[in-house]
Tab-separated table of C-alpha atoms in Angstrom:
chain	number	residue	atom	x	y	z
V	1	MET	CA	-14.182	-42.477	64.844
V	2	ARG	CA	-13.039	-40.649	61.727
V	3	VAL	CA	-16.293	-40.886	58.206
V	4	LYS	CA	-14.760	-39.745	55.323
V	5	VAL	CA	-17.689	-37.681	53.959
V	6	LEU	CA	-17.878	-36.668	49.902
V	7	SER	CA	-17.845	-32.629	49.781
V	8	ARG	CA	-18.639	-31.175	46.216
V	9	ASN	CA	-18.545	-27.209	45.722
V	10	PRO	CA	-22.206	-26.721	43.883
V	11	ASP	CA	-20.146	-23.488	41.899
V	12	ASP	CA	-17.482	-26.258	40.115
V	13	TYR	CA	-20.761	-28.220	38.324
V	14	VAL	CA	-23.919	-26.150	38.508
V	15	ARG	CA	-25.323	-23.669	36.166
V	16	GLU	CA	-25.810	-19.986	37.224
V	17	THR	CA	-28.929	-19.607	34.473
V	18	LYS	CA	-30.120	-22.058	32.607
V	19	LEU	CA	-28.970	-20.624	28.743
V	20	ASP	CA	-25.412	-21.406	30.246
V	21	LEU	CA	-23.231	-23.919	28.862
V	22	GLN	CA	-22.985	-27.353	31.211
V	23	ARG	CA	-19.122	-27.384	32.887
V	24	VAL	CA	-17.240	-30.154	31.925
V	25	PRO	CA	-14.801	-31.172	34.042
V	26	ARG	CA	-11.385	-31.934	32.865
V	27	ASN	CA	-8.557	-34.200	34.112
V	28	TYR	CA	-5.217	-32.972	31.920
V	29	ASP	CA	-3.214	-36.120	33.857
V	30	PRO	CA	-1.758	-37.873	31.030
V	31	ALA	CA	-2.078	-41.056	32.807
V	32	LEU	CA	-5.909	-40.880	32.779
V	33	HIS	CA	-5.872	-40.065	28.926
V	34	PRO	CA	-3.448	-42.598	27.230
V	35	PHE	CA	-5.382	-42.153	23.916
V	36	GLU	CA	-5.286	-38.166	23.936
V	37	VAL	CA	-2.770	-38.006	21.313
V	38	ALA	CA	-4.455	-40.219	19.160
V	39	ARG	CA	-7.871	-38.329	19.531
V	40	GLU	CA	-6.043	-34.906	18.699
V	41	TYR	CA	-4.762	-36.669	15.582
V	42	THR	CA	-7.813	-37.439	14.398
V	43	ARG	CA	-9.366	-34.141	15.120
V	44	ALA	CA	-6.266	-32.449	13.480
V	45	LEU	CA	-6.843	-34.547	10.395
V	46	ASN	CA	-10.569	-33.757	10.400
V	47	ALA	CA	-10.194	-30.036	10.828
V	48	THR	CA	-7.450	-30.069	7.734
V	49	LYS	CA	-9.675	-31.867	5.488
V	50	LEU	CA	-12.273	-29.422	6.354
V	51	GLU	CA	-10.090	-26.544	5.742
V	52	ARG	CA	-9.449	-27.593	2.104
V	53	VAL	CA	-13.362	-28.569	1.847
V	54	PHE	CA	-14.503	-24.628	3.018
V	55	ALA	CA	-11.209	-23.424	0.838
V	56	LYS	CA	-13.361	-21.058	-1.850
V	57	PRO	CA	-10.918	-18.094	-1.664
V	58	PHE	CA	-12.657	-16.214	-4.842
V	59	LEU	CA	-15.018	-13.560	-4.054
V	60	SER	CA	-16.183	-11.424	-6.942
V	61	SER	CA	-14.951	-9.391	-10.037
V	62	LEU	CA	-15.049	-6.354	-10.595
V	63	ASP	CA	-15.958	-5.730	-14.120
V	64	GLY	CA	-16.127	-2.445	-16.563
V	65	HIS	CA	-13.036	-1.732	-17.678
V	66	ARG	CA	-12.763	-2.057	-21.792
V	67	ASP	CA	-8.897	-2.718	-21.839
V	68	GLY	CA	-6.084	-4.619	-19.596
V	69	VAL	CA	-5.699	-3.273	-15.965
V	70	ASN	CA	-2.188	-1.971	-15.784
V	71	CYS	CA	-1.940	-0.782	-12.175
V	72	MET	CA	-3.971	-0.023	-9.059
V	73	ALA	CA	-3.295	2.016	-5.972
V	74	LYS	CA	-5.272	1.756	-2.214
V	75	HIS	CA	-6.399	4.324	-0.715
V	76	PRO	CA	-4.490	5.286	2.232
V	77	LYS	CA	-7.161	5.962	4.651
V	78	SER	CA	-10.308	4.225	3.452
V	79	LEU	CA	-10.345	0.602	3.126
V	80	SER	CA	-12.978	0.107	0.911
V	81	THR	CA	-11.521	2.437	-1.615
V	82	VAL	CA	-9.200	1.611	-4.757
V	83	LEU	CA	-7.953	2.727	-7.451
V	84	SER	CA	-7.206	1.409	-11.557
V	85	GLY	CA	-5.603	1.914	-14.495
V	86	ALA	CA	-5.986	0.598	-17.674
V	87	CYS	CA	-4.305	0.402	-20.709
V	88	ASP	CA	-6.818	2.775	-22.927
V	89	GLY	CA	-5.644	5.585	-20.208
V	90	GLU	CA	-8.825	5.188	-18.515
V	91	VAL	CA	-8.667	5.329	-14.301
V	92	LYS	CA	-11.581	3.781	-12.289
V	93	ILE	CA	-12.330	4.390	-8.823
V	94	TRP	CA	-14.033	1.169	-7.299
V	95	ASN	CA	-16.116	1.020	-4.029
V	96	LEU	CA	-15.475	-2.395	-2.535
V	97	THR	CA	-18.036	-2.709	-0.235
V	98	LYS	CA	-20.655	-2.269	-3.106
V	99	ARG	CA	-18.254	-4.127	-5.505
V	100	GLN	CA	-19.207	-1.402	-7.938
V	101	CYS	CA	-17.494	1.597	-9.717
V	102	ILE	CA	-18.088	5.187	-8.234
V	103	ARG	CA	-16.249	7.051	-10.489
V	104	THR	CA	-14.613	6.923	-14.337
V	105	ILE	CA	-11.900	9.174	-15.337
V	106	GLN	CA	-10.343	9.487	-19.199
V	107	ALA	CA	-6.945	10.643	-17.406
V	108	HIS	CA	-4.182	9.752	-20.439
V	109	GLU	CA	-3.866	9.226	-24.012
V	110	GLY	CA	-1.731	5.419	-24.018
V	111	PHE	CA	-1.372	3.449	-21.154
V	112	VAL	CA	-1.956	4.395	-17.259
V	113	ARG	CA	1.692	3.549	-16.828
V	114	GLY	CA	1.477	4.083	-12.685
V	115	MET	CA	-0.580	5.266	-9.587
V	116	CYS	CA	-0.058	6.321	-6.207
V	117	ALA	CA	-2.382	8.058	-3.462
V	118	ARG	CA	-1.095	10.973	-1.946
V	119	PHE	CA	-0.152	9.965	1.762
V	120	CYS	CA	-3.303	12.092	3.498
V	121	GLY	CA	-6.173	10.154	0.741
V	122	THR	CA	-7.113	13.686	-0.777
V	123	SER	CA	-5.817	13.621	-4.074
V	124	PHE	CA	-4.323	10.809	-6.275
V	125	PHE	CA	-1.397	10.969	-8.847
V	126	THR	CA	-0.939	9.364	-12.564
V	127	VAL	CA	1.564	9.044	-14.931
V	128	GLY	CA	0.888	7.727	-18.744
V	129	ASP	CA	2.460	7.300	-21.951
V	130	ASP	CA	1.449	10.824	-23.489
V	131	LYS	CA	4.433	12.483	-20.769
V	132	THR	CA	2.369	14.010	-18.091
V	133	VAL	CA	1.972	13.655	-14.451
V	134	LYS	CA	-1.650	14.276	-13.212
V	135	GLN	CA	-2.707	14.936	-9.741
V	136	TRP	CA	-6.271	14.386	-9.458
V	137	LYS	CA	-9.141	14.700	-6.694
V	138	MET	CA	-10.023	11.512	-4.758
V	139	ASP	CA	-13.703	13.384	-4.584
V	140	SER	CA	-16.150	13.413	-7.478
V	141	PRO	CA	-16.421	17.191	-8.938
V	142	GLU	CA	-18.998	18.742	-7.939
V	143	TYR	CA	-22.145	19.501	-9.954
V	144	GLY	CA	-21.662	21.098	-12.974
V	145	GLU	CA	-17.914	21.086	-12.647
V	146	GLU	CA	-15.646	19.466	-15.359
V	147	GLU	CA	-13.321	16.462	-14.734
V	148	GLU	CA	-9.963	18.133	-14.810
V	149	PRO	CA	-6.919	17.614	-12.977
V	150	ILE	CA	-5.411	19.989	-10.529
V	151	HIS	CA	-2.531	19.514	-11.445
V	152	THR	CA	-0.709	18.271	-14.756
V	153	ILE	CA	3.354	18.456	-15.300
V	154	LEU	CA	4.487	17.753	-18.845
V	155	GLY	CA	7.884	16.005	-18.563
V	156	LYS	CA	10.343	15.358	-21.497
V	157	THR	CA	10.319	11.593	-21.517
V	158	VAL	CA	7.843	9.097	-20.694
V	159	TYR	CA	7.397	8.217	-17.070
V	160	THR	CA	6.805	4.345	-16.252
V	161	GLY	CA	6.004	4.996	-13.050
V	162	ILE	CA	5.159	7.024	-9.554
V	163	ASP	CA	4.923	6.648	-5.643
V	164	HIS	CA	4.212	9.019	-3.391
V	165	HIS	CA	6.218	10.008	0.020
V	166	TRP	CA	4.855	8.518	2.917
V	167	LYS	CA	4.935	11.685	4.957
V	168	GLU	CA	5.779	14.656	3.152
V	169	PRO	CA	4.189	15.966	-0.102
V	170	VAL	CA	7.029	14.892	-2.236
V	171	PHE	CA	6.845	12.434	-4.980
V	172	ALA	CA	9.174	10.013	-6.945
V	173	THR	CA	8.548	9.498	-10.790
V	174	CYS	CA	10.825	6.996	-12.766
V	175	GLY	CA	11.568	6.454	-16.408
V	176	HIS	CA	14.873	7.275	-17.829
V	177	GLN	CA	16.423	8.380	-14.358
V	178	VAL	CA	13.788	8.620	-10.993
V	179	ASP	CA	13.045	12.184	-10.114
V	180	ILE	CA	11.790	13.883	-7.248
V	181	TRP	CA	9.413	16.238	-7.073
V	182	ASP	CA	7.704	18.902	-4.580
V	183	GLU	CA	3.814	18.725	-5.367
V	184	GLN	CA	4.056	22.515	-5.756
V	185	ARG	CA	6.849	22.725	-8.281
V	186	THR	CA	6.923	21.511	-11.978
V	187	SER	CA	10.114	20.881	-11.977
V	188	PRO	CA	12.212	17.742	-10.290
V	189	LYS	CA	13.558	19.182	-7.375
V	190	CYS	CA	16.779	16.412	-7.783
V	191	SER	CA	17.676	13.656	-10.168
V	192	LEU	CA	19.150	10.168	-9.804
V	193	THR	CA	20.966	8.387	-12.014
V	194	TRP	CA	23.755	5.239	-12.150
V	195	GLY	CA	23.788	4.127	-15.424
V	196	PHE	CA	21.738	4.965	-18.365
V	197	ASP	CA	19.116	2.636	-18.965
V	198	SER	CA	14.688	2.505	-18.195
V	199	ILE	CA	13.935	2.077	-14.535
V	200	SER	CA	10.283	0.236	-14.822
V	201	SER	CA	9.459	1.073	-10.623
V	202	VAL	CA	10.787	3.244	-7.939
V	203	LYS	CA	9.173	2.373	-4.731
V	204	PHE	CA	9.629	4.723	-1.275
V	205	ASN	CA	10.488	2.292	1.644
V	206	PRO	CA	7.393	3.078	4.694
V	207	ILE	CA	9.781	3.074	7.523
V	208	GLU	CA	12.922	5.087	6.549
V	209	THR	CA	10.740	7.034	4.261
V	210	TYR	CA	13.788	8.751	2.699
V	211	LEU	CA	15.026	5.596	1.364
V	212	LEU	CA	13.976	4.299	-2.461
V	213	GLY	CA	14.188	1.575	-4.086
V	214	SER	CA	14.131	1.014	-8.133
V	215	CYS	CA	14.547	-1.549	-10.726
V	216	ALA	CA	15.991	-0.835	-14.072
V	217	SER	CA	16.210	-2.732	-17.460
V	218	ASP	CA	19.778	-3.689	-17.123
V	219	ARG	CA	18.831	-5.880	-14.548
V	220	ASN	CA	19.804	-3.834	-11.811
V	221	ILE	CA	18.384	-3.102	-8.315
V	222	VAL	CA	19.183	0.489	-6.900
V	223	LEU	CA	19.087	2.072	-3.688
V	224	TYR	CA	18.596	5.666	-3.233
V	225	ASP	CA	19.116	8.133	-0.197
V	226	MET	CA	16.616	11.344	-0.525
V	227	ARG	CA	18.887	13.321	1.822
V	228	LYS	CA	22.396	12.415	0.278
V	229	SER	CA	20.206	13.052	-3.636
V	230	THR	CA	22.793	10.107	-4.865
V	231	PRO	CA	22.654	6.353	-5.118
V	232	LEU	CA	23.529	3.917	-2.394
V	233	LYS	CA	24.441	0.688	-3.814
V	234	LYS	CA	22.940	-1.532	-6.146
V	235	VAL	CA	22.897	-5.675	-7.137
V	236	ILE	CA	22.913	-6.909	-10.502
V	237	LEU	CA	21.128	-10.270	-10.793
V	238	ASN	CA	21.177	-12.811	-13.669
V	239	MET	CA	17.456	-11.440	-15.150
V	240	ARG	CA	15.288	-8.118	-14.677
V	241	THR	CA	13.959	-6.861	-11.803
V	242	ASN	CA	9.876	-5.958	-12.969
V	243	THR	CA	9.645	-4.663	-9.429
V	244	LEU	CA	10.314	-4.688	-5.883
V	245	CYS	CA	8.018	-3.963	-2.345
V	246	TRP	CA	9.503	-2.769	0.797
V	247	ASN	CA	8.387	-4.910	4.137
V	248	PRO	CA	6.338	-2.708	5.881
V	249	MET	CA	7.479	-4.405	9.512
V	250	GLU	CA	11.095	-4.262	8.789
V	251	ALA	CA	12.531	-1.332	7.229
V	252	PHE	CA	15.772	-3.097	5.542
V	253	ILE	CA	13.982	-6.199	3.999
V	254	PHE	CA	12.241	-6.018	0.448
V	255	THR	CA	11.548	-8.365	-1.933
V	256	ALA	CA	11.917	-8.094	-5.873
V	257	ALA	CA	9.580	-10.162	-8.662
V	258	ASN	CA	12.244	-11.418	-11.080
V	259	GLU	CA	11.787	-12.506	-15.168
V	260	ASP	CA	13.611	-15.609	-14.067
V	261	TYR	CA	10.401	-17.119	-12.197
V	262	ASN	CA	11.699	-16.514	-8.833
V	263	LEU	CA	11.304	-13.910	-6.204
V	264	TYR	CA	14.199	-12.751	-3.918
V	265	THR	CA	13.857	-10.954	-0.442
V	266	PHE	CA	17.007	-9.155	0.107
V	267	ASP	CA	18.317	-7.462	3.040
V	268	MET	CA	19.571	-3.872	1.926
V	269	ARG	CA	22.776	-3.643	4.583
V	270	PHE	CA	24.030	-7.491	3.066
V	271	LEU	CA	23.168	-7.231	-1.072
V	272	ASP	CA	25.508	-10.203	-1.112
V	273	SER	CA	23.011	-12.837	-1.451
V	274	PRO	CA	19.232	-12.923	-1.133
V	275	VAL	CA	17.744	-13.321	2.597
V	276	MET	CA	15.787	-16.258	0.645
V	277	VAL	CA	14.722	-17.329	-2.927
V	278	HIS	CA	10.765	-18.046	-3.498
V	279	MET	CA	10.764	-20.544	-6.445
V	280	ASP	CA	7.154	-21.759	-7.366
V	281	HIS	CA	5.985	-19.721	-10.716
V	282	VAL	CA	6.510	-21.064	-13.688
V	283	SER	CA	6.668	-17.885	-16.001
V	284	ALA	CA	8.027	-14.396	-15.464
V	285	VAL	CA	6.907	-12.252	-11.928
V	286	LEU	CA	5.203	-9.228	-12.769
V	287	ASP	CA	3.819	-7.316	-9.491
V	288	VAL	CA	4.542	-8.338	-5.691
V	289	ASP	CA	2.991	-6.604	-2.422
V	290	TYR	CA	3.117	-7.371	1.300
V	291	SER	CA	0.601	-7.806	3.892
V	292	PRO	CA	0.210	-5.229	6.563
V	293	THR	CA	1.603	-7.480	8.917
V	294	GLY	CA	5.183	-8.048	7.110
V	295	LYS	CA	4.958	-11.537	7.488
V	296	GLU	CA	3.522	-12.565	3.700
V	297	PHE	CA	3.249	-11.015	0.181
V	298	VAL	CA	1.476	-11.771	-2.607
V	299	SER	CA	2.915	-12.055	-6.146
V	300	ALA	CA	1.341	-11.948	-10.088
V	301	SER	CA	2.877	-13.425	-12.695
V	302	PHE	CA	2.280	-13.889	-16.644
V	303	ASP	CA	1.565	-17.568	-16.024
V	304	LYS	CA	-1.886	-16.557	-15.235
V	305	SER	CA	-1.639	-17.368	-11.456
V	306	ILE	CA	-1.041	-15.345	-7.938
V	307	ARG	CA	0.500	-16.781	-5.384
V	308	ILE	CA	1.054	-16.136	-1.540
V	309	PHE	CA	4.397	-16.531	0.093
V	310	PRO	CA	5.578	-16.070	3.894
V	311	VAL	CA	8.360	-14.084	3.964
V	312	ASP	CA	10.756	-17.252	5.621
V	313	LYS	CA	9.743	-19.739	3.177
V	314	GLY	CA	10.815	-20.707	-0.377
V	315	HIS	CA	7.764	-22.106	-1.456
V	316	SER	CA	4.027	-20.715	-1.860
V	317	ARG	CA	1.319	-21.513	0.850
V	318	GLU	CA	-1.064	-21.123	-1.851
V	319	VAL	CA	-1.866	-20.514	-5.284
V	320	TYR	CA	-5.472	-19.193	-6.757
V	321	HIS	CA	-6.099	-19.312	-10.436
V	322	THR	CA	-9.444	-18.869	-12.639
V	323	LYS	CA	-10.138	-20.417	-16.069
V	324	ARG	CA	-10.896	-17.087	-17.565
V	325	MET	CA	-7.671	-15.128	-15.906
V	326	GLN	CA	-5.370	-14.677	-18.140
V	327	HIS	CA	-1.581	-12.902	-17.504
V	328	VAL	CA	-1.972	-11.024	-14.136
V	329	ILE	CA	-0.267	-7.493	-14.570
V	330	THR	CA	-0.940	-5.991	-10.863
V	331	VAL	CA	-1.652	-7.362	-7.392
V	332	LYS	CA	-2.635	-5.613	-3.943
V	333	TRP	CA	-3.169	-6.812	-0.480
V	334	THR	CA	-5.963	-4.559	1.349
V	335	SER	CA	-4.756	-2.191	4.598
V	336	ASP	CA	-7.052	-4.908	6.860
V	337	ASN	CA	-5.005	-8.069	5.558
V	338	LYS	CA	-8.143	-9.961	5.062
V	339	TYR	CA	-8.235	-9.683	0.878
V	340	ILE	CA	-6.211	-9.785	-2.178
V	341	LEU	CA	-7.089	-7.493	-5.380
V	342	CYS	CA	-5.169	-8.449	-8.820
V	343	GLY	CA	-5.829	-7.222	-11.826
V	344	SER	CA	-5.327	-8.934	-15.478
V	345	ASP	CA	-5.118	-8.720	-18.875
V	346	GLU	CA	-8.526	-9.536	-19.734
V	347	MET	CA	-9.974	-6.149	-18.327
V	348	ASN	CA	-11.345	-7.925	-15.083
V	349	ILE	CA	-10.467	-6.387	-11.058
V	350	ARG	CA	-10.736	-10.152	-8.711
V	351	LEU	CA	-11.377	-10.296	-4.965
V	352	TRP	CA	-9.665	-13.197	-3.264
V	353	LYS	CA	-9.830	-13.934	0.273
V	354	ALA	CA	-6.333	-13.725	1.916
V	355	ASN	CA	-7.065	-17.007	3.935
V	356	ALA	CA	-8.657	-19.466	1.740
V	357	SER	CA	-11.024	-21.427	3.923
V	358	GLU	CA	-11.705	-18.161	6.745
V	359	LYS	CA	-15.184	-17.209	7.250
V	360	LEU	CA	-16.478	-13.939	6.400
V	361	GLY	CA	-18.464	-12.316	8.783
V	362	VAL	CA	-19.141	-12.411	12.540
V	363	LEU	CA	-17.661	-15.060	14.627
V	364	ALA	CA	-19.867	-16.255	17.555
V	365	PRO	CA	-17.554	-16.791	20.394
V	366	ARG	CA	-17.748	-20.668	20.233
V	367	GLU	CA	-17.128	-20.609	16.796
V	368	LYS	CA	-13.484	-18.628	17.642
V	369	ALA	CA	-12.335	-21.140	20.237
V	370	ALA	CA	-13.001	-23.711	17.930
V	371	MET	CA	-10.955	-22.153	15.072
V	372	ASN	CA	-7.965	-21.498	17.588
V	373	TYR	CA	-7.988	-25.267	18.732
V	374	ASN	CA	-8.246	-26.829	14.823
V	375	GLN	CA	-5.391	-24.326	14.153
V	376	LYS	CA	-3.208	-25.523	17.203
V	377	LEU	CA	-3.896	-29.112	15.978
V	378	LYS	CA	-3.320	-28.662	12.765
V	379	GLU	CA	0.463	-26.504	13.769
V	380	LYS	CA	0.949	-29.755	16.137
V	381	PHE	CA	0.562	-32.084	13.709
V	382	GLN	CA	1.414	-30.011	10.322
V	383	PHE	CA	4.385	-32.763	9.710
V	384	HIS	CA	3.076	-35.972	9.751
V	385	PRO	CA	2.483	-37.487	6.034
V	386	GLN	CA	-0.867	-37.706	5.701
V	387	ILE	CA	-2.020	-34.484	6.993
V	388	ARG	CA	0.815	-32.569	5.313
V	389	ARG	CA	-0.497	-34.495	1.921
V	390	ILE	CA	-3.921	-33.146	2.455
V	391	ALA	CA	-2.890	-29.404	3.527
V	392	GLN	CA	-0.436	-29.070	0.502
V	393	HIS	CA	-2.732	-30.202	-1.873
V	394	ARG	CA	-3.482	-27.897	-4.872
V	395	HIS	CA	-5.113	-28.262	-8.155
V	396	LEU	CA	-3.143	-26.545	-10.555
V	397	PRO	CA	-4.180	-25.677	-14.184
V	398	LYS	CA	-2.829	-28.494	-16.466
V	399	SER	CA	-0.344	-26.098	-18.164
V	400	ILE	CA	1.687	-24.876	-14.972
V	401	TYR	CA	1.248	-28.277	-13.991
V	402	CYS	CA	3.247	-29.797	-16.700
V	403	GLN	CA	5.604	-26.547	-16.365
V	404	ILE	CA	6.246	-27.592	-13.259
V	405	LYS	CA	7.522	-30.987	-14.204
V	406	GLU	CA	9.202	-29.812	-17.170
V	407	GLN	CA	10.971	-27.412	-14.843
V	408	ARG	CA	11.992	-30.399	-11.934
V	409	ILE	CA	13.243	-32.083	-14.779
V	410	MET	CA	15.615	-29.842	-16.059
V	411	ARG	CA	16.652	-28.613	-12.264
V	412	GLU	CA	17.688	-31.820	-11.928
V	413	ALA	CA	19.792	-32.227	-15.358
V	414	ARG	CA	21.513	-28.867	-14.493
V	415	ARG	CA	22.924	-30.812	-10.622
V	416	ARG	CA	23.254	-34.079	-12.225
V	417	LYS	CA	25.658	-32.391	-14.655
V	418	GLU	CA	27.169	-30.013	-12.217
V	419	LEU	CA	28.217	-33.386	-10.239
V	420	ASN	CA	29.489	-35.309	-12.966
V	421	ARG	CA	31.840	-32.014	-14.038
V	422	ARG	CA	33.048	-32.208	-9.901
V	423	LYS	CA	33.374	-35.706	-9.577
V	424	HIS	CA	35.311	-35.484	-13.214
V	425	SER	CA	37.586	-32.298	-12.655
V	426	LYS	CA	40.818	-31.669	-9.924
V	427	PRO	CA	39.713	-31.373	-6.212
V	428	GLY	CA	38.347	-27.816	-5.502
V	429	SER	CA	38.352	-26.540	-9.380
V	430	VAL	CA	34.467	-26.880	-9.437
V	431	PRO	CA	33.385	-24.547	-6.328
V	432	PHE	CA	30.299	-25.136	-4.371
V	433	VAL	CA	27.657	-22.425	-4.665
V	434	SER	CA	24.988	-22.069	-2.765
V	435	GLU	CA	21.471	-21.428	-4.521
V	436	ARG	CA	20.673	-18.323	-3.039
V	437	LYS	CA	24.228	-16.729	-4.577
V	438	LYS	CA	24.072	-18.461	-8.003
V	439	HIS	CA	21.548	-15.880	-9.005
V	440	ILE	CA	23.772	-12.862	-8.279
V	441	VAL	CA	26.324	-11.012	-10.393
V	442	ALA	CA	27.493	-8.031	-8.656
V	443	VAL	CA	26.783	-5.698	-5.750
V	444	VAL	CA	28.094	-1.896	-6.662
V	445	LYS	CA	28.698	0.489	-3.928
């Protein structure tokens, strides 16, 4: 006679100690769980709502400047140190952990136009309206010592920007031309020009460190090779580019902040059309900075807001603003990928979370698991209308909201005009021009 016996392994359901969590058996057979999708949808909806509830990105404001903040620089070795330069020639070094100023230097007469830290983090460079380039020690002077620069270089014209090489004692300045300097010399080792106009910013490539990019006020973006001592090529846009930033993960990708309210991501090998046009701002974009992962960047605009864009998307995923914040001049993404700093006209530096609803501090393993599970659910149901509506909703200041509406009407009118022109013209006489190519005037090699 055969007798059926239930056999259970106690290891599958008995806790080892009474502090352990009870094990819950899971059967993944879809036939046994006919309402799994409905249940997951409800969880995704709740997770999306909670994300918006906990989205409080603003952390603190660093007060102390007596004029508008014009430029900022990150310390290459210390996450908690950031430098800022103001329109009255004052430079401040901040400790982000304590959220206070640890040192103030009266560096220049007039604006501090640009600043950058040396790759080793021992010193930093500033340029100003007084036609000087100054190198300063990062550490405070000893007791009884004067606050003096290590080196001062007096130039012939005003310098509008500066950037340091990522690995060598070389830095570049820009004004009416791009100058490459050796730290040990008082005259540039080479000067790079292409046409005659004022150049607003210059940036070294973080990967291919001998490459530079610069933006000029004659609407050009020019790329240079330091080994050749000659310009490589340039792209001319419809309007002036204020600054550019290289992607720290892909050597040939850079993003340019333009006066026509857009940002353009280019592949330097194919400048005929941008890889992506990012359009959400309603006024000139003044600064841009990449996250250390290279997947997102943050932009600062004259419309009193900052926006976070994914590299491969045309619209921003996040917009930050406060009632008191005026025109945002400069913006930086910290090297640990957690925070964003922005400096604006009304003398404040603001500290924001890069991920608005992220919980700061140590996460318990269960919290981390729940967070990852919710994230996957949100990704799974992201295109469902209800979830998409909640996830994309942002409160905007009335001025920005009205301008977005106005621009939408203008865009629609232009599209309608083009359709009518094409309809009443000879077939083929009005060519189709893609949105990406509309803004490019020419590429010169």
